[in-house]
Short mmCIF file of C-alpha atoms in Angstrom, two decimals:
data_model
loop_
_atom_site.label_atom_id
_atom_site.label_comp_id
_atom_site.label_asym_id
_atom_site.label_seq_id
_atom_site.Cartn_x
_atom_site.Cartn_y
_atom_site.Cartn_z
CA MET A 1 -6.67 -11.07 -40.55
CA SER A 2 -6.42 -9.81 -37.10
CA GLU A 3 -7.63 -11.63 -33.66
CA SER A 4 -11.50 -10.43 -33.10
CA PRO A 5 -11.04 -9.32 -29.45
CA SER A 6 -13.33 -12.12 -27.82
CA LYS A 7 -10.42 -15.12 -29.15
CA LYS A 8 -8.27 -12.61 -27.96
CA SER A 9 -9.43 -12.61 -24.44
CA LYS A 10 -9.81 -16.58 -24.49
CA MET A 11 -6.20 -16.33 -24.83
CA ALA A 12 -5.07 -13.97 -22.45
CA SER A 13 -4.42 -15.24 -18.62
CA SER A 14 -6.83 -13.53 -16.09
CA LEU A 15 -4.17 -11.46 -14.88
CA ASP A 16 -3.46 -10.16 -18.45
CA GLN A 17 -7.07 -8.86 -18.58
CA LEU A 18 -6.93 -6.83 -15.11
CA LYS A 19 -3.50 -5.77 -16.59
CA ASP A 20 -5.35 -3.87 -19.99
CA MET A 21 -8.12 -2.35 -16.92
CA THR A 22 -5.86 -1.70 -14.47
CA VAL A 23 -2.21 -0.86 -12.67
CA VAL A 24 -1.23 -4.13 -11.30
CA VAL A 25 1.20 -3.43 -8.59
CA ALA A 26 3.36 -6.64 -6.87
CA ASP A 27 2.66 -6.79 -3.09
CA THR A 28 6.07 -8.92 -1.85
CA GLY A 29 9.36 -8.13 -0.89
CA ASP A 30 10.44 -11.19 -3.14
CA PHE A 31 11.95 -10.20 -6.01
CA GLU A 32 11.88 -13.64 -8.49
CA ALA A 33 8.24 -13.07 -8.16
CA MET A 34 8.35 -9.81 -8.98
CA LYS A 35 10.63 -10.69 -12.58
CA LYS A 36 8.07 -13.60 -12.87
CA TYR A 37 4.66 -11.33 -13.13
CA LYS A 38 6.05 -8.38 -14.25
CA PRO A 39 3.82 -5.64 -12.48
CA THR A 40 3.99 -1.94 -12.93
CA ASP A 41 5.07 -1.20 -9.80
CA ALA A 42 5.56 -2.65 -6.08
CA THR A 43 5.06 -2.22 -2.95
CA THR A 44 7.30 -3.03 0.75
CA ASN A 45 6.05 -2.74 4.24
CA PRO A 46 8.38 -4.05 7.47
CA SER A 47 6.08 -7.73 7.40
CA LEU A 48 7.35 -8.21 3.63
CA ILE A 49 11.02 -6.76 4.63
CA LEU A 50 10.75 -9.31 7.74
CA GLN A 51 9.86 -12.39 5.26
CA ALA A 52 12.27 -11.65 2.19
CA ALA A 53 14.98 -10.94 4.63
CA ASN A 54 15.18 -14.35 6.06
CA MET A 55 15.77 -15.77 2.28
CA SER A 56 19.17 -16.83 1.57
CA GLN A 57 19.56 -14.72 -1.43
CA TYR A 58 19.30 -11.49 0.25
CA ALA A 59 21.97 -12.17 2.97
CA SER A 60 24.07 -9.70 0.56
CA LEU A 61 21.62 -6.97 1.69
CA ILE A 62 21.41 -7.59 5.06
CA THR A 63 25.31 -7.56 5.52
CA ASP A 64 25.26 -4.71 3.45
CA ALA A 65 22.85 -2.53 5.88
CA VAL A 66 24.98 -4.14 8.90
CA GLU A 67 27.84 -2.39 7.67
CA TYR A 68 26.20 0.84 6.77
CA GLY A 69 24.94 1.09 10.20
CA LYS A 70 27.68 0.34 11.64
CA LYS A 71 29.56 3.18 10.27
CA LYS A 72 26.93 5.89 10.85
CA GLY A 73 25.67 5.49 13.68
CA SER A 74 28.16 6.88 16.84
CA THR A 75 25.73 4.50 19.47
CA SER A 76 24.09 0.82 18.94
CA GLY A 77 20.41 2.73 18.67
CA GLU A 78 21.98 4.59 16.11
CA GLN A 79 23.63 1.63 14.64
CA VAL A 80 20.41 -0.34 14.35
CA SER A 81 18.22 2.69 13.30
CA GLN A 82 20.93 3.61 10.26
CA ALA A 83 21.19 -0.03 9.32
CA MET A 84 17.12 -0.39 9.04
CA ASP A 85 16.77 2.87 6.62
CA ARG A 86 19.85 1.60 4.57
CA LEU A 87 17.60 -2.09 4.52
CA PHE A 88 14.61 -0.26 2.98
CA VAL A 89 16.46 1.84 0.65
CA LEU A 90 18.29 -1.33 -0.77
CA PHE A 91 15.23 -3.39 -1.00
CA GLY A 92 13.82 -0.27 -3.07
CA CYS A 93 16.45 -0.04 -5.31
CA GLU A 94 16.85 -3.89 -6.76
CA ILE A 95 12.70 -3.33 -7.02
CA LEU A 96 13.77 -0.64 -9.08
CA LYS A 97 15.66 -2.61 -10.93
CA ILE A 98 13.02 -4.48 -11.82
CA VAL A 99 10.07 -2.82 -12.32
CA PRO A 100 9.07 0.15 -14.31
CA GLY A 101 7.44 2.20 -12.13
CA ARG A 102 7.12 2.75 -8.87
CA VAL A 103 8.10 1.70 -5.11
CA SER A 104 6.47 1.80 -2.12
CA ILE A 105 8.56 2.67 1.36
CA GLU A 106 7.01 2.70 4.14
CA VAL A 107 7.78 4.52 7.33
CA ASP A 108 8.20 3.12 10.64
CA ALA A 109 4.74 2.43 11.96
CA ARG A 110 5.79 3.56 15.55
CA LEU A 111 6.19 6.91 13.87
CA SER A 112 2.37 7.09 13.01
CA PHE A 113 1.05 9.72 15.39
CA ASP A 114 4.21 12.02 14.85
CA LYS A 115 3.91 14.88 11.88
CA GLU A 116 7.20 16.08 11.97
CA ALA A 117 9.25 12.55 12.56
CA SER A 118 7.32 11.03 9.89
CA ILE A 119 8.45 14.18 7.36
CA ASN A 120 12.10 13.93 8.38
CA LYS A 121 12.13 9.91 7.80
CA ALA A 122 10.04 10.19 4.44
CA ARG A 123 12.63 12.86 3.58
CA LYS A 124 15.58 10.95 4.47
CA PHE A 125 14.86 8.18 2.56
CA VAL A 126 14.24 10.26 -0.67
CA SER A 127 17.51 11.71 -0.32
CA MET A 128 19.17 8.18 -0.01
CA PHE A 129 17.48 7.22 -2.77
CA ALA A 130 18.82 9.72 -4.76
CA ASP A 131 22.14 9.06 -3.60
CA GLU A 132 21.78 5.52 -5.58
CA GLY A 133 20.68 7.45 -8.67
CA TYR A 134 16.93 6.83 -8.37
CA ASP A 135 14.04 10.14 -8.15
CA LYS A 136 11.71 10.88 -6.22
CA GLU A 137 8.95 10.22 -9.15
CA ARG A 138 9.93 6.72 -8.84
CA ILE A 139 9.16 6.81 -5.18
CA LEU A 140 6.17 6.59 -3.09
CA ILE A 141 6.46 6.68 0.76
CA LYS A 142 3.93 4.95 2.74
CA LEU A 143 2.35 6.77 6.04
CA ALA A 144 -0.70 5.16 7.71
CA SER A 145 -3.60 6.99 7.66
CA THR A 146 -3.51 8.98 10.87
CA TRP A 147 -4.36 12.60 11.06
CA GLU A 148 -1.27 13.20 11.62
CA GLY A 149 0.26 10.80 9.03
CA ILE A 150 -2.61 12.39 6.11
CA GLN A 151 -0.75 15.92 7.01
CA ALA A 152 2.30 14.71 6.94
CA ALA A 153 1.40 13.49 3.38
CA LYS A 154 0.25 16.44 2.94
CA GLU A 155 2.97 18.70 3.94
CA LEU A 156 5.53 16.46 2.02
CA GLU A 157 3.28 16.75 -1.46
CA GLU A 158 3.23 20.33 -1.62
CA GLU A 159 6.12 21.57 0.26
CA HIS A 160 8.89 18.96 -0.95
CA GLY A 161 7.33 17.51 -3.92
CA ILE A 162 7.22 14.03 -2.29
CA HIS A 163 4.42 11.35 -3.69
CA CYS A 164 2.77 9.82 -1.00
CA ASN A 165 0.68 6.17 -0.46
CA LEU A 166 -1.53 6.22 2.96
CA THR A 167 -1.94 2.84 3.97
CA LEU A 168 -3.76 1.27 6.68
CA LEU A 169 -6.88 2.82 5.28
CA PHE A 170 -10.24 1.48 5.96
CA GLY A 171 -12.81 3.80 6.57
CA PHE A 172 -14.31 6.59 4.35
CA ALA A 173 -13.39 9.47 6.53
CA GLN A 174 -9.63 8.51 6.20
CA ALA A 175 -10.02 8.60 2.19
CA VAL A 176 -12.09 11.86 2.16
CA ALA A 177 -8.88 13.40 4.54
CA CYS A 178 -6.28 11.84 1.58
CA ALA A 179 -8.26 13.32 -1.32
CA GLU A 180 -8.77 16.50 0.73
CA ALA A 181 -4.74 16.95 1.39
CA GLY A 182 -3.90 15.86 -1.89
CA VAL A 183 -1.82 12.75 -1.65
CA THR A 184 -0.83 11.24 -4.17
CA LEU A 185 -2.27 7.80 -3.01
CA ILE A 186 -4.51 5.65 -1.15
CA SER A 187 -4.17 1.99 -0.32
CA PRO A 188 -7.80 0.29 1.39
CA PHE A 189 -7.43 -2.61 2.68
CA VAL A 190 -10.24 -5.03 1.53
CA GLY A 191 -9.30 -8.11 3.25
CA ARG A 192 -8.45 -6.84 6.36
CA ILE A 193 -12.10 -5.13 6.19
CA LEU A 194 -13.48 -8.60 5.61
CA ASP A 195 -11.73 -10.38 8.27
CA TRP A 196 -13.28 -7.66 10.72
CA TYR A 197 -16.96 -8.39 9.22
CA VAL A 198 -16.65 -12.02 9.42
CA ALA A 199 -14.93 -11.86 13.35
CA ASN A 200 -17.86 -9.00 13.98
CA THR A 201 -20.62 -10.06 12.78
CA ASP A 202 -22.85 -13.34 11.88
CA GLN A 203 -22.24 -13.05 8.67
CA LYS A 204 -19.23 -15.62 8.10
CA THR A 205 -19.38 -15.23 3.84
CA PHE A 206 -20.39 -12.87 1.32
CA GLU A 207 -19.94 -12.99 -2.70
CA PRO A 208 -17.60 -10.62 -4.40
CA GLU A 209 -19.45 -7.93 -5.23
CA ASP A 210 -21.17 -7.61 -1.59
CA ASP A 211 -18.21 -8.55 -0.18
CA PRO A 212 -17.67 -5.46 2.80
CA GLY A 213 -14.33 -4.20 1.57
CA VAL A 214 -15.12 -4.18 -1.98
CA LYS A 215 -17.74 -2.64 -1.29
CA SER A 216 -15.73 0.18 0.65
CA VAL A 217 -13.20 0.69 -2.18
CA THR A 218 -16.24 1.14 -4.59
CA LYS A 219 -17.91 3.45 -3.09
CA ILE A 220 -14.23 5.36 -2.86
CA TYR A 221 -13.46 4.95 -5.89
CA ASN A 222 -16.81 6.48 -7.10
CA TYR A 223 -16.86 9.63 -4.88
CA TYR A 224 -12.93 10.32 -6.23
CA LYS A 225 -13.97 10.28 -9.66
CA LYS A 226 -17.41 12.08 -8.71
CA PHE A 227 -15.85 14.62 -7.57
CA GLY A 228 -12.24 14.88 -9.57
CA TYR A 229 -9.66 14.63 -7.07
CA LYS A 230 -6.43 13.76 -8.41
CA THR A 231 -5.74 10.93 -5.78
CA VAL A 232 -5.76 7.87 -6.79
CA VAL A 233 -7.13 4.13 -5.00
CA MET A 234 -5.04 1.46 -4.98
CA GLY A 235 -6.93 -1.92 -3.46
CA ALA A 236 -5.00 -3.96 -1.13
CA SER A 237 -5.10 -6.76 1.06
CA PHE A 238 -7.17 -9.65 -0.69
CA ARG A 239 -8.56 -12.74 0.59
CA ASN A 240 -9.33 -14.02 -2.51
CA ALA A 241 -9.31 -13.49 -6.42
CA GLY A 242 -12.63 -13.07 -6.05
CA GLU A 243 -12.31 -9.25 -4.19
CA ILE A 244 -9.82 -8.69 -6.82
CA GLN A 245 -11.85 -9.22 -10.04
CA ALA A 246 -14.79 -7.06 -8.52
CA LEU A 247 -12.33 -4.37 -8.43
CA ALA A 248 -11.41 -4.16 -12.20
CA GLY A 249 -10.81 -0.89 -13.25
CA CYS A 250 -9.68 0.47 -10.21
CA ASP A 251 -6.61 2.46 -10.85
CA LEU A 252 -4.17 0.64 -9.19
CA LEU A 253 -4.17 -3.14 -7.42
CA THR A 254 -1.98 -4.24 -5.18
CA ILE A 255 -1.71 -8.14 -5.31
CA GLY A 256 0.39 -10.85 -3.09
CA PRO A 257 2.47 -13.88 -5.25
CA LYS A 258 -0.36 -16.26 -4.39
CA PHE A 259 -3.43 -14.59 -6.20
CA LEU A 260 -0.85 -13.40 -9.23
CA GLU A 261 -0.28 -17.11 -10.10
CA GLU A 262 -3.90 -17.89 -9.46
CA LEU A 263 -4.52 -14.75 -11.97
CA GLN A 264 -2.33 -15.87 -14.16
CA ASN A 265 -2.96 -19.59 -14.39
CA THR A 266 -6.42 -18.78 -16.29
CA THR A 267 -8.16 -17.89 -18.45
CA ASP A 268 -11.27 -16.36 -17.14
CA PRO A 269 -13.11 -13.57 -18.57
CA VAL A 270 -12.86 -10.51 -16.09
CA VAL A 271 -15.21 -7.85 -16.05
CA GLN A 272 -14.41 -4.28 -16.00
CA HIS A 273 -16.49 -3.34 -12.45
CA LEU A 274 -15.64 0.22 -12.11
CA SER A 275 -14.31 3.16 -14.25
CA GLU A 276 -14.65 6.79 -14.14
CA ALA A 277 -17.58 7.28 -16.79
CA SER A 278 -19.87 5.13 -14.35
CA ALA A 279 -18.17 6.65 -11.21
CA LYS A 280 -20.02 10.18 -12.33
CA LYS A 281 -23.17 9.09 -12.59
CA HIS A 282 -23.71 8.27 -9.01
CA ASP A 283 -25.25 10.96 -7.00
CA LEU A 284 -23.04 11.39 -3.91
CA GLU A 285 -22.41 14.21 -1.55
CA LYS A 286 -19.47 16.05 -1.46
CA VAL A 287 -17.73 16.07 2.49
CA GLU A 288 -15.98 17.79 3.96
CA MET A 289 -13.33 16.78 6.66
CA THR A 290 -11.85 19.03 9.46
CA GLU A 291 -9.73 17.33 11.78
CA ALA A 292 -12.96 17.38 14.20
CA ASN A 293 -14.88 15.74 11.80
CA PHE A 294 -12.18 13.10 10.96
CA ARG A 295 -11.99 12.19 14.57
CA TRP A 296 -15.34 11.91 15.07
CA GLU A 297 -16.19 9.62 12.22
CA MET A 298 -13.36 7.65 12.93
CA ASN A 299 -14.85 7.10 16.77
CA GLU A 300 -18.47 6.19 15.69
CA ASP A 301 -16.24 3.56 12.89
CA GLN A 302 -15.33 0.92 14.94
CA MET A 303 -14.33 -1.23 12.12
CA ALA A 304 -12.03 0.98 10.71
CA THR A 305 -10.58 1.77 14.53
CA ASP A 306 -9.93 -1.20 14.84
CA LYS A 307 -8.52 -2.15 12.04
CA LEU A 308 -6.22 0.94 12.05
CA SER A 309 -4.69 0.24 15.37
CA GLU A 310 -4.45 -3.73 14.82
CA GLY A 311 -2.53 -2.79 11.82
CA ILE A 312 0.13 -0.22 13.48
CA ARG A 313 1.15 -2.43 16.37
CA LYS A 314 1.18 -5.65 13.44
CA PHE A 315 3.31 -3.10 11.57
CA ALA A 316 5.63 -2.07 14.51
CA VAL A 317 6.06 -5.96 16.03
CA ASP A 318 7.81 -6.68 12.52
CA ALA A 319 10.32 -3.20 12.96
CA VAL A 320 11.33 -4.40 16.30
CA LYS A 321 11.87 -7.95 14.62
CA LEU A 322 13.38 -6.59 11.91
CA GLU A 323 15.72 -4.33 14.12
CA LYS A 324 16.49 -7.64 16.58
CA MET A 325 17.79 -9.54 13.25
CA LEU A 326 19.80 -6.52 12.57
CA MET A 327 21.30 -6.27 15.97
CA GLU A 328 21.86 -10.20 16.18
CA LYS A 329 24.37 -9.68 12.85
CA MET A 330 26.22 -6.32 14.66
CA LYS A 331 27.75 -7.86 17.43
#
């Protein structure tokens, strides 16, 4: 006799229950964590790779990247740039050996306002992965959700068949622009939205369902499903497991090792909060997002503007730290 669903849910970890409703993505550059928690996909950024690059077990990847940079670049600047690209691709290849799905690779945050440079970097990454035997279907190019980043993604998707993950997304205007551009996936940052409200309002604690980051992602998810956009939503940047559980049913959730472990070690029931069927019942008005509308709405949304610029700056700082580390090793 088969086990009843209720008995199964008591036995299954909260993480396994979540995986039945949502694609779980590992938000880490640590391969061992990926092997342990078995996510479908994985995502990286300069901050995560900087952390991983300082771990002794990844020293061989650093050495490979340094040698590659020396061969490919004619000046020290070119050598470091080539080594950086190689390092990102090497980490991505290692991840693809572990996860069955896709890896997200981030375009340098310093290109966030340069559409053409972002397109060129994305195409270079895809070509480098192809040289290592990985098809572009397994790659997501991460771009900041600036107007220029979104338009770069539109061209990459339409003209080159390159799938994009729009990151540093905090506002509804960004989400609508991404959907209209036909990007594959967006990564709204739940925890960083919460951070802003804690820092800038009188309210310092929120229940998961009232968490401003959770409410933002829920609104975006419902809007996408209501109007049939192909773009999928991957909630990111969590501050507690309650935020994650409040978004159960979202297309994807990218979760760091701390919360993966917490969810793995409990069998508390996970309730599905988001679904396409319920989204279609919401009374929502469709919005058209021109460049002028986008810039005005971002101007009016202080939280989204603050967090987007801060996120770009922080990723750029870690990219510079990575470059300095590689430069030292090239001497």
